[in-house]
Amino acid sequence: MKILAVCQSGLGTSFMVEMNIKQALADTGADLERFEVSHTDVGSVSSDMADYFFIEHSLKDTLTAIPEEKLILLQSIIDSEEVKEKVEQIIAEN
């Protein structure tokens, strides 16, 4: 499963979310071999790049080409607990 963290510039914030996703996967005991996690900027995203896209909620309107069910909206991009909750939700659904 591919997960992509996306922010405006594809630098610090999305990298931090990527690290939080990886930590959340490890904390849940997920088989890390099943997951590919990376980050990018909002302008480079296409819907075929990942199964799920973690984004700050205010970027939702800029990613209209991504199916809504693939978007994981974060209210606080720096809240690792929120990221962990979203990761656990994805694992439970798959």
mmCIF file with all atom_site columns, C-alpha atoms in Angstrom:
data_model
loop_
_atom_site.group_PDB
_atom_site.id
_atom_site.type_symbol
_atom_site.label_atom_id
_atom_site.label_alt_id
_atom_site.label_comp_id
_atom_site.label_asym_id
_atom_site.label_entity_id
_atom_site.label_seq_id
_atom_site.pdbx_PDB_ins_code
_atom_site.Cartn_x
_atom_site.Cartn_y
_atom_site.Cartn_z
_atom_site.occupancy
_atom_site.B_iso_or_equiv
_atom_site.pdbx_formal_charge
_atom_site.auth_seq_id
_atom_site.auth_comp_id
_atom_site.auth_asym_id
_atom_site.auth_atom_id
_atom_site.pdbx_PDB_model_num
ATOM 1  C CA . MET A 1 1  ? 0.000   0.000  0.000  1.00 0.00 ? 1  MET A CA 1
ATOM 2  C CA . LYS A 1 2  ? 1.323   3.413  -0.947 1.00 0.00 ? 2  LYS A CA 1
ATOM 3  C CA . ILE A 1 3  ? 0.811   6.408  1.325  1.00 0.00 ? 3  ILE A CA 1
ATOM 4  C CA . LEU A 1 4  ? 1.880   9.907  0.344  1.00 0.00 ? 4  LEU A CA 1
ATOM 5  C CA . ALA A 1 5  ? 2.194   12.910 2.636  1.00 0.00 ? 5  ALA A CA 1
ATOM 6  C CA . VAL A 1 6  ? 1.497   16.131 0.750  1.00 0.00 ? 6  VAL A CA 1
ATOM 7  C CA . CYS A 1 7  ? 2.116   19.768 1.651  1.00 0.00 ? 7  CYS A CA 1
ATOM 8  C CA . GLN A 1 8  ? 2.315   23.047 -0.218 1.00 0.00 ? 8  GLN A CA 1
ATOM 9  C CA . SER A 1 9  ? 6.041   22.906 -0.989 1.00 0.00 ? 9  SER A CA 1
ATOM 10 C CA . GLY A 1 10 ? 6.805   19.221 -0.415 1.00 0.00 ? 10 GLY A CA 1
ATOM 11 C CA . LEU A 1 11 ? 9.579   19.940 2.045  1.00 0.00 ? 11 LEU A CA 1
ATOM 12 C CA . GLY A 1 12 ? 9.446   20.122 5.831  1.00 0.00 ? 12 GLY A CA 1
ATOM 13 C CA . THR A 1 13 ? 5.799   19.608 6.696  1.00 0.00 ? 13 THR A CA 1
ATOM 14 C CA . SER A 1 14 ? 5.168   16.666 4.391  1.00 0.00 ? 14 SER A CA 1
ATOM 15 C CA . PHE A 1 15 ? 8.452   15.072 5.481  1.00 0.00 ? 15 PHE A CA 1
ATOM 16 C CA . MET A 1 16 ? 7.393   15.412 9.124  1.00 0.00 ? 16 MET A CA 1
ATOM 17 C CA . VAL A 1 17 ? 4.012   13.811 8.342  1.00 0.00 ? 17 VAL A CA 1
ATOM 18 C CA . GLU A 1 18 ? 5.817   11.015 6.469  1.00 0.00 ? 18 GLU A CA 1
ATOM 19 C CA . MET A 1 19 ? 7.929   10.328 9.565  1.00 0.00 ? 19 MET A CA 1
ATOM 20 C CA . ASN A 1 20 ? 4.807   10.369 11.771 1.00 0.00 ? 20 ASN A CA 1
ATOM 21 C CA . ILE A 1 21 ? 3.071   7.897  9.440  1.00 0.00 ? 21 ILE A CA 1
ATOM 22 C CA . LYS A 1 22 ? 6.067   5.558  9.540  1.00 0.00 ? 22 LYS A CA 1
ATOM 23 C CA . GLN A 1 23 ? 6.200   5.792  13.338 1.00 0.00 ? 23 GLN A CA 1
ATOM 24 C CA . ALA A 1 24 ? 2.461   5.132  13.600 1.00 0.00 ? 24 ALA A CA 1
ATOM 25 C CA . LEU A 1 25 ? 2.792   2.060  11.382 1.00 0.00 ? 25 LEU A CA 1
ATOM 26 C CA . ALA A 1 26 ? 5.631   0.768  13.556 1.00 0.00 ? 26 ALA A CA 1
ATOM 27 C CA . ASP A 1 27 ? 3.686   1.511  16.756 1.00 0.00 ? 27 ASP A CA 1
ATOM 28 C CA . THR A 1 28 ? 0.678   -0.459 15.532 1.00 0.00 ? 28 THR A CA 1
ATOM 29 C CA . GLY A 1 29 ? 2.840   -3.445 14.683 1.00 0.00 ? 29 GLY A CA 1
ATOM 30 C CA . ALA A 1 30 ? 1.927   -3.282 10.996 1.00 0.00 ? 30 ALA A CA 1
ATOM 31 C CA . ASP A 1 31 ? 3.960   -5.289 8.520  1.00 0.00 ? 31 ASP A CA 1
ATOM 32 C CA . LEU A 1 32 ? 6.129   -2.446 7.228  1.00 0.00 ? 32 LEU A CA 1
ATOM 33 C CA . GLU A 1 33 ? 6.944   -4.409 4.079  1.00 0.00 ? 33 GLU A CA 1
ATOM 34 C CA . ARG A 1 34 ? 3.326   -3.872 2.993  1.00 0.00 ? 34 ARG A CA 1
ATOM 35 C CA . PHE A 1 35 ? 3.670   -0.069 3.041  1.00 0.00 ? 35 PHE A CA 1
ATOM 36 C CA . GLU A 1 36 ? 5.527   2.481  0.975  1.00 0.00 ? 36 GLU A CA 1
ATOM 37 C CA . VAL A 1 37 ? 5.452   5.951  2.532  1.00 0.00 ? 37 VAL A CA 1
ATOM 38 C CA . SER A 1 38 ? 6.885   9.097  0.969  1.00 0.00 ? 38 SER A CA 1
ATOM 39 C CA . HIS A 1 39 ? 6.158   12.823 0.595  1.00 0.00 ? 39 HIS A CA 1
ATOM 40 C CA . THR A 1 40 ? 5.732   15.413 -2.146 1.00 0.00 ? 40 THR A CA 1
ATOM 41 C CA . ASP A 1 41 ? 4.380   18.860 -2.982 1.00 0.00 ? 41 ASP A CA 1
ATOM 42 C CA . VAL A 1 42 ? 0.774   19.595 -3.888 1.00 0.00 ? 42 VAL A CA 1
ATOM 43 C CA . GLY A 1 43 ? 1.632   20.518 -7.486 1.00 0.00 ? 43 GLY A CA 1
ATOM 44 C CA . SER A 1 44 ? 3.210   17.140 -8.252 1.00 0.00 ? 44 SER A CA 1
ATOM 45 C CA . VAL A 1 45 ? 0.363   14.912 -7.086 1.00 0.00 ? 45 VAL A CA 1
ATOM 46 C CA . SER A 1 46 ? -1.682  12.648 -9.338 1.00 0.00 ? 46 SER A CA 1
ATOM 47 C CA . SER A 1 47 ? -4.289  10.150 -8.206 1.00 0.00 ? 47 SER A CA 1
ATOM 48 C CA . ASP A 1 48 ? -2.273  7.131  -9.342 1.00 0.00 ? 48 ASP A CA 1
ATOM 49 C CA . MET A 1 49 ? 0.692   7.995  -7.106 1.00 0.00 ? 49 MET A CA 1
ATOM 50 C CA . ALA A 1 50 ? -0.737  6.459  -3.916 1.00 0.00 ? 50 ALA A CA 1
ATOM 51 C CA . ASP A 1 51 ? -3.598  4.661  -2.268 1.00 0.00 ? 51 ASP A CA 1
ATOM 52 C CA . TYR A 1 52 ? -3.908  7.378  0.391  1.00 0.00 ? 52 TYR A CA 1
ATOM 53 C CA . PHE A 1 53 ? -2.856  11.015 0.543  1.00 0.00 ? 53 PHE A CA 1
ATOM 54 C CA . PHE A 1 54 ? -2.340  12.661 3.934  1.00 0.00 ? 54 PHE A CA 1
ATOM 55 C CA . ILE A 1 55 ? -2.950  16.403 3.585  1.00 0.00 ? 55 ILE A CA 1
ATOM 56 C CA . GLU A 1 56 ? -3.691  19.410 5.759  1.00 0.00 ? 56 GLU A CA 1
ATOM 57 C CA . HIS A 1 57 ? -7.451  19.994 5.519  1.00 0.00 ? 57 HIS A CA 1
ATOM 58 C CA . SER A 1 58 ? -7.092  23.424 3.886  1.00 0.00 ? 58 SER A CA 1
ATOM 59 C CA . LEU A 1 59 ? -5.400  21.837 0.834  1.00 0.00 ? 59 LEU A CA 1
ATOM 60 C CA . LYS A 1 60 ? -8.445  19.710 -0.015 1.00 0.00 ? 60 LYS A CA 1
ATOM 61 C CA . ASP A 1 61 ? -9.719  22.158 -2.638 1.00 0.00 ? 61 ASP A CA 1
ATOM 62 C CA . THR A 1 62 ? -6.373  22.126 -4.462 1.00 0.00 ? 62 THR A CA 1
ATOM 63 C CA . LEU A 1 63 ? -6.474  18.346 -4.953 1.00 0.00 ? 63 LEU A CA 1
ATOM 64 C CA . THR A 1 64 ? -9.752  18.025 -6.834 1.00 0.00 ? 64 THR A CA 1
ATOM 65 C CA . ALA A 1 65 ? -8.267  15.383 -9.171 1.00 0.00 ? 65 ALA A CA 1
ATOM 66 C CA . ILE A 1 66 ? -7.760  12.997 -6.243 1.00 0.00 ? 66 ILE A CA 1
ATOM 67 C CA . PRO A 1 67 ? -10.799 10.884 -5.318 1.00 0.00 ? 67 PRO A CA 1
ATOM 68 C CA . GLU A 1 68 ? -12.147 11.982 -1.961 1.00 0.00 ? 68 GLU A CA 1
ATOM 69 C CA . GLU A 1 69 ? -11.912 8.465  -0.496 1.00 0.00 ? 69 GLU A CA 1
ATOM 70 C CA . LYS A 1 70 ? -8.141  8.610  -0.989 1.00 0.00 ? 70 LYS A CA 1
ATOM 71 C CA . LEU A 1 71 ? -7.731  11.886 0.919  1.00 0.00 ? 71 LEU A CA 1
ATOM 72 C CA . ILE A 1 72 ? -6.855  11.728 4.597  1.00 0.00 ? 72 ILE A CA 1
ATOM 73 C CA . LEU A 1 73 ? -7.534  15.200 5.950  1.00 0.00 ? 73 LEU A CA 1
ATOM 74 C CA . LEU A 1 74 ? -5.527  16.359 8.942  1.00 0.00 ? 74 LEU A CA 1
ATOM 75 C CA . GLN A 1 75 ? -6.862  19.116 11.162 1.00 0.00 ? 75 GLN A CA 1
ATOM 76 C CA . SER A 1 76 ? -3.413  19.618 12.687 1.00 0.00 ? 76 SER A CA 1
ATOM 77 C CA . ILE A 1 77 ? -0.498  18.699 10.476 1.00 0.00 ? 77 ILE A CA 1
ATOM 78 C CA . ILE A 1 78 ? 1.822   18.521 13.509 1.00 0.00 ? 78 ILE A CA 1
ATOM 79 C CA . ASP A 1 79 ? -0.386  16.297 15.664 1.00 0.00 ? 79 ASP A CA 1
ATOM 80 C CA . SER A 1 80 ? 1.248   12.862 15.621 1.00 0.00 ? 80 SER A CA 1
ATOM 81 C CA . GLU A 1 81 ? -1.682  11.387 17.567 1.00 0.00 ? 81 GLU A CA 1
ATOM 82 C CA . GLU A 1 82 ? -4.118  12.452 14.845 1.00 0.00 ? 82 GLU A CA 1
ATOM 83 C CA . VAL A 1 83 ? -1.835  10.860 12.237 1.00 0.00 ? 83 VAL A CA 1
ATOM 84 C CA . LYS A 1 84 ? -1.709  7.668  14.309 1.00 0.00 ? 84 LYS A CA 1
ATOM 85 C CA . GLU A 1 85 ? -5.525  7.570  14.530 1.00 0.00 ? 85 GLU A CA 1
ATOM 86 C CA . LYS A 1 86 ? -5.814  7.952  10.755 1.00 0.00 ? 86 LYS A CA 1
ATOM 87 C CA . VAL A 1 87 ? -3.204  5.232  10.157 1.00 0.00 ? 87 VAL A CA 1
ATOM 88 C CA . GLU A 1 88 ? -5.031  2.863  12.508 1.00 0.00 ? 88 GLU A CA 1
ATOM 89 C CA . GLN A 1 89 ? -8.251  3.580  10.601 1.00 0.00 ? 89 GLN A CA 1
ATOM 90 C CA . ILE A 1 90 ? -6.589  2.708  7.275  1.00 0.00 ? 90 ILE A CA 1
ATOM 91 C CA . ILE A 1 91 ? -5.190  -0.528 8.705  1.00 0.00 ? 91 ILE A CA 1
ATOM 92 C CA . ALA A 1 92 ? -8.601  -1.494 10.111 1.00 0.00 ? 92 ALA A CA 1
ATOM 93 C CA . GLU A 1 93 ? -10.306 -0.873 6.759  1.00 0.00 ? 93 GLU A CA 1
ATOM 94 C CA . ASN A 1 94 ? -7.756  -2.864 4.785  1.00 0.00 ? 94 ASN A CA 1
#
